[in-house]
Short mmCIF file of C-alpha atoms in Angstrom, two decimals:
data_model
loop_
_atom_site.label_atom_id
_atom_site.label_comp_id
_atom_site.label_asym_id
_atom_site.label_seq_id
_atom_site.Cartn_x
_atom_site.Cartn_y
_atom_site.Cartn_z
CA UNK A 227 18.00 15.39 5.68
CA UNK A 228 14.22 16.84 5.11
CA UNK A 229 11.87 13.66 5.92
CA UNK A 230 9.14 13.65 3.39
CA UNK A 231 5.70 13.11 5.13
CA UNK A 232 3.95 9.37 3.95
CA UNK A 233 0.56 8.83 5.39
CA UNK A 234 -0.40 5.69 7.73
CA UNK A 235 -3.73 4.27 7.57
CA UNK A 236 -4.31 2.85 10.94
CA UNK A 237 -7.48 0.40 11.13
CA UNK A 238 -9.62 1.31 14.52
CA UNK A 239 -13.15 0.39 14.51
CA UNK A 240 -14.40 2.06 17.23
CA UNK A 241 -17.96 0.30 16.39
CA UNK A 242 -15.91 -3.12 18.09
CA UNK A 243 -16.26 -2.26 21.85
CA UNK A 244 -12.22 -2.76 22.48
CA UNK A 245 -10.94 -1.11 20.22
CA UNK A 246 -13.49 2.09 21.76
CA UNK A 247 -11.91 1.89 25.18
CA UNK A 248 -8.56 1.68 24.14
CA UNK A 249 -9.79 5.20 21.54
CA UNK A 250 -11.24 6.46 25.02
CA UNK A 251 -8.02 5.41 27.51
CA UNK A 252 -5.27 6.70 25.23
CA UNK A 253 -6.89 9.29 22.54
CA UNK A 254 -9.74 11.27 24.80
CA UNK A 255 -7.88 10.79 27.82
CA UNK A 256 -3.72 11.21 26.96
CA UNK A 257 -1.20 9.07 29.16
CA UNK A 258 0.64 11.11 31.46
CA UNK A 259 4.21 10.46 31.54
CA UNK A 260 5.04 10.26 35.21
CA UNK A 261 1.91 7.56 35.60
CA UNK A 262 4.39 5.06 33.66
CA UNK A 263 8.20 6.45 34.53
CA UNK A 264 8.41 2.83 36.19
CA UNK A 265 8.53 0.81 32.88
CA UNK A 266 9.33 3.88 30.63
CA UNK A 267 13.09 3.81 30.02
CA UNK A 268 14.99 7.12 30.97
CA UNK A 269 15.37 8.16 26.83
CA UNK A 270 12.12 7.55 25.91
CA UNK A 271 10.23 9.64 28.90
CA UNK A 272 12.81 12.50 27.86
CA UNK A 273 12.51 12.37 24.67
CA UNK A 274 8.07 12.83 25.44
CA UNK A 275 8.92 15.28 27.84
CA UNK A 276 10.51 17.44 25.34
CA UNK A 277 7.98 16.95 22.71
CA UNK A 278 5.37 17.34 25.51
CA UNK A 279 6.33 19.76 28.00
CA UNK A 280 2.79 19.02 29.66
CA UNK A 281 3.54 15.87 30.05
CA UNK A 282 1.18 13.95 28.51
CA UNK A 283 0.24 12.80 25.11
CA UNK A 284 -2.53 10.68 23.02
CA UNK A 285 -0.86 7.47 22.66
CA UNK A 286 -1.68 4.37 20.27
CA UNK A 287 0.13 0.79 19.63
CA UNK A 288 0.49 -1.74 16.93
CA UNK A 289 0.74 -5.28 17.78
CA UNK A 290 3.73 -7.40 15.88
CA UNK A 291 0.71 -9.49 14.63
CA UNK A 292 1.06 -13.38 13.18
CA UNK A 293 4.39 -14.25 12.27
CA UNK A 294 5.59 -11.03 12.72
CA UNK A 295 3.08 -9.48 9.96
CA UNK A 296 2.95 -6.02 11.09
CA UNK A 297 6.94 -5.24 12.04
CA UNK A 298 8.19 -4.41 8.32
CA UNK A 299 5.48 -2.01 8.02
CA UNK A 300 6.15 -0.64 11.77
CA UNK A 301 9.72 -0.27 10.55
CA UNK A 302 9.09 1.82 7.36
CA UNK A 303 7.18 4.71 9.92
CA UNK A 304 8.70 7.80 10.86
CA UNK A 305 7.64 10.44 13.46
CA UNK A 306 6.81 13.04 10.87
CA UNK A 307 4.65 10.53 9.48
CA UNK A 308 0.78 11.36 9.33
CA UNK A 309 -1.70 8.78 10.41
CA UNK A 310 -5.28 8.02 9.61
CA UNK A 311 -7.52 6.20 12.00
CA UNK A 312 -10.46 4.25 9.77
CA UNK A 313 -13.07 2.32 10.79
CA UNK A 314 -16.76 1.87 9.77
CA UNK A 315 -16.14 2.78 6.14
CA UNK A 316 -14.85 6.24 7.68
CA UNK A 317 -11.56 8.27 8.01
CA UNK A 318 -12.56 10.16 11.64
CA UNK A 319 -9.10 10.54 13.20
CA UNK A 320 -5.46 11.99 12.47
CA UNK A 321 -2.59 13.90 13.51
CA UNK A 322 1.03 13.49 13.12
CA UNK A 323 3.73 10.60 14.50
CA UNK A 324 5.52 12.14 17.05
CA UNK A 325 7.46 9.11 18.29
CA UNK A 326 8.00 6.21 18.23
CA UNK A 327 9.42 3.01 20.96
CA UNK A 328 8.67 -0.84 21.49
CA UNK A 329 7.61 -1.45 25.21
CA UNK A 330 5.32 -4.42 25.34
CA UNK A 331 4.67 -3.86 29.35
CA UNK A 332 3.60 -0.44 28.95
CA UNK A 333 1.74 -1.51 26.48
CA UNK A 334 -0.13 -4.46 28.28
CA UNK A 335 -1.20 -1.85 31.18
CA UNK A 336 -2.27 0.50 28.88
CA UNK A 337 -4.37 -1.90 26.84
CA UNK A 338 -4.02 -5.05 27.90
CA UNK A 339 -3.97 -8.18 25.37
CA UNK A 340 -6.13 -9.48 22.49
CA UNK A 341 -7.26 -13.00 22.02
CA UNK A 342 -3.92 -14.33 21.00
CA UNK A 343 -2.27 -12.66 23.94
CA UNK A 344 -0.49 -10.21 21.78
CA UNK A 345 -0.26 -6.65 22.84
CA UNK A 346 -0.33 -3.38 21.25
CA UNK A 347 3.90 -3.34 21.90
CA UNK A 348 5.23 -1.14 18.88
CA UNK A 349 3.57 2.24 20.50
CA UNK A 350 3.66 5.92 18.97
CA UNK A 351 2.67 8.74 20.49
CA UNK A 352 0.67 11.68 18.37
CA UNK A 353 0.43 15.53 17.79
CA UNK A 354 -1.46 17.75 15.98
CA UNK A 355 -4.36 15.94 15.77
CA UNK A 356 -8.02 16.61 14.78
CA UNK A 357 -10.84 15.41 13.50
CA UNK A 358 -12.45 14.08 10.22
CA UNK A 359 -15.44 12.54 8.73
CA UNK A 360 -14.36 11.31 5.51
CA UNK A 361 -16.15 8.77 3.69
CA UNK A 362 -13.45 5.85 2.92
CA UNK A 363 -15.44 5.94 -0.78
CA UNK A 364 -14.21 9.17 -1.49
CA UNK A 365 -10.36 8.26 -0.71
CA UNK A 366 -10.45 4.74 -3.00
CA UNK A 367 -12.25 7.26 -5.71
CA UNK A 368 -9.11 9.65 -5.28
CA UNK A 369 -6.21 7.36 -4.77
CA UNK A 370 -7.68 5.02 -7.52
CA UNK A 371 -8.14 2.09 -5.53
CA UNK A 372 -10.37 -0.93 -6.28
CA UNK A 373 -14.13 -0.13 -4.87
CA UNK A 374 -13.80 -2.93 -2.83
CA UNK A 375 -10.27 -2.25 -0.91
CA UNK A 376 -10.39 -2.31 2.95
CA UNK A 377 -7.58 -1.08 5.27
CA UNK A 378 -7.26 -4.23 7.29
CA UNK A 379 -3.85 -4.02 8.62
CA UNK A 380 -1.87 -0.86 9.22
CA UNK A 381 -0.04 0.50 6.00
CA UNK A 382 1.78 2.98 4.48
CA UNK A 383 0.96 4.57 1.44
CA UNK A 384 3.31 5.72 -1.32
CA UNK A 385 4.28 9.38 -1.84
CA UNK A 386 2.77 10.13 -4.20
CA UNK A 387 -0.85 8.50 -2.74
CA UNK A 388 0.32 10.57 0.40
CA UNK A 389 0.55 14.01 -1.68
CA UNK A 390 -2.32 13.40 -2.63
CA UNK A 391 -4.24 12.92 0.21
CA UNK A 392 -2.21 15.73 1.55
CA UNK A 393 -4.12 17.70 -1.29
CA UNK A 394 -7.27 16.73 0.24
CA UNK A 395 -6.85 17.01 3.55
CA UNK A 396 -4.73 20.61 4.02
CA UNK A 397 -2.32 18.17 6.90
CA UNK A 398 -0.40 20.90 8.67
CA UNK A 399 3.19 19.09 10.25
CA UNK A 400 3.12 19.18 14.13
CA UNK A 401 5.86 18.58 16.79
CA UNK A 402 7.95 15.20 16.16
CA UNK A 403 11.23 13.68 17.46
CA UNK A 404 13.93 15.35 14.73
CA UNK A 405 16.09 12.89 12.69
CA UNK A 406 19.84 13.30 14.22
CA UNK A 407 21.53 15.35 11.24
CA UNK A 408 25.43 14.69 9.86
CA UNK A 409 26.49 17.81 9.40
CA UNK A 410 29.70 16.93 7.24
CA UNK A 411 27.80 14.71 5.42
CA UNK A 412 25.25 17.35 4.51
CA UNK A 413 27.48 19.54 3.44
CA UNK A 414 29.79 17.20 1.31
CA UNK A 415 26.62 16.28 -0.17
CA UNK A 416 25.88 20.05 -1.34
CA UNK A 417 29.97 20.44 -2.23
CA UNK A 418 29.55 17.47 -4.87
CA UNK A 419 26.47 18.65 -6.37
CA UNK A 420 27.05 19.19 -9.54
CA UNK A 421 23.20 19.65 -11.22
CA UNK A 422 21.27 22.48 -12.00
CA UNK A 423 20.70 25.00 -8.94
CA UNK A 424 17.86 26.89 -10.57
CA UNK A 425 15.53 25.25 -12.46
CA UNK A 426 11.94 26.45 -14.32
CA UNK A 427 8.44 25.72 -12.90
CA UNK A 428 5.88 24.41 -14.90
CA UNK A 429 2.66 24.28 -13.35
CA UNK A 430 -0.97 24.23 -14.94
CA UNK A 431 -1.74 27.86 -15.79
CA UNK A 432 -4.81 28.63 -14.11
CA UNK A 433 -6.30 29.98 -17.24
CA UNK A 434 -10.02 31.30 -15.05
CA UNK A 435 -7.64 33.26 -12.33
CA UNK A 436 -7.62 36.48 -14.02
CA UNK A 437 -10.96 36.22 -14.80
CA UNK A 438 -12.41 35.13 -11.36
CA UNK A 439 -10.63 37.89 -9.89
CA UNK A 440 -11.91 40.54 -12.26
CA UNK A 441 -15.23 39.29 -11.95
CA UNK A 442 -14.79 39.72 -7.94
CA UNK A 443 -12.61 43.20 -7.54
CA UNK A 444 -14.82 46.11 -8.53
CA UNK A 445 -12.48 48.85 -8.96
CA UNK A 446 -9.14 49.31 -7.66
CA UNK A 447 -10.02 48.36 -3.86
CA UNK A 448 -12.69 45.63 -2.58
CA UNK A 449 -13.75 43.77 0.71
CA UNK A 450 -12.31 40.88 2.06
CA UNK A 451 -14.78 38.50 2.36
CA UNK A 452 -13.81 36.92 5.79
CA UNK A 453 -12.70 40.26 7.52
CA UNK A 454 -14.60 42.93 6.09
CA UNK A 455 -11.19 45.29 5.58
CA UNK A 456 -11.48 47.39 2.24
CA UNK A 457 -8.35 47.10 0.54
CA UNK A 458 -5.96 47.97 -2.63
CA UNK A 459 -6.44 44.60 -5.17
CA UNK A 460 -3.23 44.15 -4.78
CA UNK A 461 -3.60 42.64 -1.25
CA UNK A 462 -6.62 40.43 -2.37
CA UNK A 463 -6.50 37.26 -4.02
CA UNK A 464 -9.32 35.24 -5.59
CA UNK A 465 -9.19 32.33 -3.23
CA UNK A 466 -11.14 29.02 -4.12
CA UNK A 467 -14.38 28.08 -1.38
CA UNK A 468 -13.33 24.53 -2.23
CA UNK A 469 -9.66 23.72 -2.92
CA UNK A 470 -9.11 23.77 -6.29
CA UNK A 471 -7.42 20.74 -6.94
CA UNK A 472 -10.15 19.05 -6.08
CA UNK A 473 -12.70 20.93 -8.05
CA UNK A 474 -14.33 19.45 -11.14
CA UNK A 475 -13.62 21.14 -14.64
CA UNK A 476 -17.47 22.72 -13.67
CA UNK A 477 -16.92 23.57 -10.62
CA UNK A 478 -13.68 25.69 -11.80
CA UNK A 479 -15.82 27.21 -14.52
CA UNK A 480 -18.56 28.00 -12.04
CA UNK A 481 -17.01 31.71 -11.34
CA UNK A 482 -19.83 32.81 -9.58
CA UNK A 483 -20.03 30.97 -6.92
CA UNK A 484 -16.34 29.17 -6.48
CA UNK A 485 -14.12 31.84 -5.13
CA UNK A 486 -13.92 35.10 -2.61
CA UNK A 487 -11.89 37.75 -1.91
CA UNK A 488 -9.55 37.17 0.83
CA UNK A 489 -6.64 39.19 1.99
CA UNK A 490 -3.25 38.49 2.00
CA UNK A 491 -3.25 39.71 5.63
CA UNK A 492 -4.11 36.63 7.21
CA UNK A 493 -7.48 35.46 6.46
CA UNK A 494 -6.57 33.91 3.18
CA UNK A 495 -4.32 31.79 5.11
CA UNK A 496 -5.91 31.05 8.63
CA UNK A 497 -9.21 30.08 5.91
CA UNK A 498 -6.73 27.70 3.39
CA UNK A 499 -5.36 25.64 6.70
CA UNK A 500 -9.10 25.07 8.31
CA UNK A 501 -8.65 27.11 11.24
CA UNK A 502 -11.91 29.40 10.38
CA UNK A 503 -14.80 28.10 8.26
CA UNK A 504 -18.15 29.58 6.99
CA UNK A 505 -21.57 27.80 8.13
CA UNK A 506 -24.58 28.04 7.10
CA UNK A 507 -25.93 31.47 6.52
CA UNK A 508 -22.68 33.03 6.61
CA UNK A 509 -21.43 32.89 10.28
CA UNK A 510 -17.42 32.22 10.70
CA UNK A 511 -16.49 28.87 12.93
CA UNK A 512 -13.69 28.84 14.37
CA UNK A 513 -11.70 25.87 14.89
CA UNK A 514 -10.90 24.50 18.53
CA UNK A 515 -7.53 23.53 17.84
CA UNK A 516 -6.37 27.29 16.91
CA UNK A 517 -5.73 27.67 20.75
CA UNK A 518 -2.71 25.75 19.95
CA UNK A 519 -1.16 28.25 18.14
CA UNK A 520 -0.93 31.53 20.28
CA UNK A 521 -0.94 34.13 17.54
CA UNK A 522 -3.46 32.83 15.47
CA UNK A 523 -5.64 32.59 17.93
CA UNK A 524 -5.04 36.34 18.17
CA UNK A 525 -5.66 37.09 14.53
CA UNK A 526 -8.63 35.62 14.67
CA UNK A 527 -10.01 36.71 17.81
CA UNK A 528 -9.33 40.49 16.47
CA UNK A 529 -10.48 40.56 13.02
CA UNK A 530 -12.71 37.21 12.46
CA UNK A 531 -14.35 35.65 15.90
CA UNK A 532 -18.04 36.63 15.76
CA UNK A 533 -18.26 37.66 12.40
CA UNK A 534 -21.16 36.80 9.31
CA UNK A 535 -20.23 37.38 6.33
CA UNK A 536 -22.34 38.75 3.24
CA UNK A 537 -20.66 36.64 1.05
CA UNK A 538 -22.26 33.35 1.83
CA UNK A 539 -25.28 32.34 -0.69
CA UNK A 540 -27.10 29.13 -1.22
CA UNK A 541 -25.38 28.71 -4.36
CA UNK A 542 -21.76 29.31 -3.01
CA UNK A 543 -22.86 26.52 -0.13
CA UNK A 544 -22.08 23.56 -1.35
CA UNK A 545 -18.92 25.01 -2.05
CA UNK A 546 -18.27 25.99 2.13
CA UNK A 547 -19.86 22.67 3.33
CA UNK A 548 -17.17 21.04 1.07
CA UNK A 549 -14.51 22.89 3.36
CA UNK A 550 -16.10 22.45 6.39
CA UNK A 551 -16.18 18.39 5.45
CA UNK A 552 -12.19 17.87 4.22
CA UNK A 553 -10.33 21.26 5.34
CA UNK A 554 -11.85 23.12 8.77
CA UNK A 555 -9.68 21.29 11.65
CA UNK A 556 -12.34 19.99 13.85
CA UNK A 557 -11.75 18.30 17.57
CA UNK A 558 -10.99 14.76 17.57
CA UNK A 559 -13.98 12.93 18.18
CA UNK A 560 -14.97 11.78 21.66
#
């Protein structure tokens, strides 16, 4: 069964001084397996060691909280799940749920206990994470919430709030415990289907993408913006500076500045997931968490490292500082 990613919001106020050193123990500094194979049971260390071959991982915890608060939530998580550290009237923090297990001793070493003598027992450990700086504004503005709403206990928010966010945010999935799959079931399932198997797609016609592209291709071949390569227009789309579902009705209308050539070769992509970005002036930033994935790293050491580009203007800027902001994967902060 395909899980369908929710988003968590996690409440961590780093500006509390406990809830900082627990951020520094178990997020800048990951727990190392072996440190706790005393009080980690036998399934649970395998199960990291697999997801973590280096053996170690950024961990966090949930405490049950008062009368128990906290565990129906805890219970409706998933590794696959994405989670959103907030504090401060900020989102600064994600990555995905990797897995998840109960150990309140681990827990109690790791973090000790608050002023109830709880502990931080229902524990997850995380991948693919990076940082953000998100004003928490902008996501009540988005998801419609009342100007007033806090996160003040973990929570999960609905699929379609998660999409959306998604939307925002470009989350790539990272590694995660798989959900044990019945084959017979699976396929009884598909035997007694008995809908539609094709179906039409409706989706908004993007009535300015012919034009944005004609107003950007001169002639039959053109630059990509990000790696310089002359191509055929065929191998060049007209891809948005800002994402476009997040663009104003002006902002889509404003086709001088809003989109670039990029190639279908690569840079379109490696641009669209936040793994390069364009400062200031034009130079391409590349993102520190690329390393992580071998042959993009290669990509962009061969065709993008090092590189300004002529397409950056003052007017396209706000535009490229609205990527770097919500899409260019930065480091988790330390």
């Amino acid at each position: 069964m395909i899980h369908v990613m929710r988003i968590v919001m996690q409440p961590a106020r780093r500006s509390e001084k406990d809830v900082d050193q627990h951020y520094q123990d178990t997020i800048v500094s990951p727990v190392v397996f072996d440190e706790h194979a005393d009080i980690l049971d036998a399934s649970t260390i395998d199960q990291l060691k697999q997801l973590f071959p280096d053996g170690q991982a950024q961990m966090w915890g949930v405490v049950p909280g008062k009368r128990n608060v906290n565990v129906s939530r805890i219970r409706k998580m998933s590794p696959g799940d994405w989670v959103f550290f907030s504090g401060d009237k900020r989102v600064y923090f994600g990555g995905t749920i990797a897995l998840m297990w109960r150990n309140k001793e681990m827990a109690t070493r790791l973090w000790g206990t608050d002023h109830a003598g709880s502990t931080w027992e229902y524990m997850y450990a995380l991948s693919g994470t990076r940082g953000f700086d998100i004003p928490l504004e902008e996501i009540r503005t988005l998801l419609g919430w009342n100007p007033n709403r806090n996160i003040m206990g973990i929570s999960l928010l609905s699929e379609e709030e998660s999409d959306t966010l998604q939307t925002l945010l470009t989350l790539d999935t990272a590694t995660a415990a798989l959900e044990p799959v019945d084959t017979a079931q699976e396929e009884a399932a598909v035997a007694a289907f008995d809908g539609q198997l094709e179906r039409t797609a409706r989706r908004a016609h993007r009535g300015e993408q012919a034009a944005l592209k004609r107003r950007l291709l001169h002639g039959a071949s053109s630059q990509c913006a990000l790696c310089g390569r002359t191509l055929p227009g065929a191998f060049l789309i007209a891809a948005h500076i800002k994402k476009r579902a997040m663009c104003s009705d002006d902002e889509k209308r404003d086709l001088a500045n809003i989109a670039m050539l990029a190639c279908t070769f690569g840079c379109d992509a490696v641009y669209e997931h936040g793994y390069v970005t364009v400062t200031p002036g034009g130079a391409i930033a590349v993102s520190p968490l690329v390393d992580e994935i071998p042959e993009v790293a290669a990509y962009i050491q061969e065709r993008l490292a090092s590189r300004t580009i002529a397409w950056w203007t003052p007017g396209r800027e706000p535009y490229y500082l609205w990527h770097r902001a919500h899409t260019f994967k930065e480091a988790p902060p330390a």
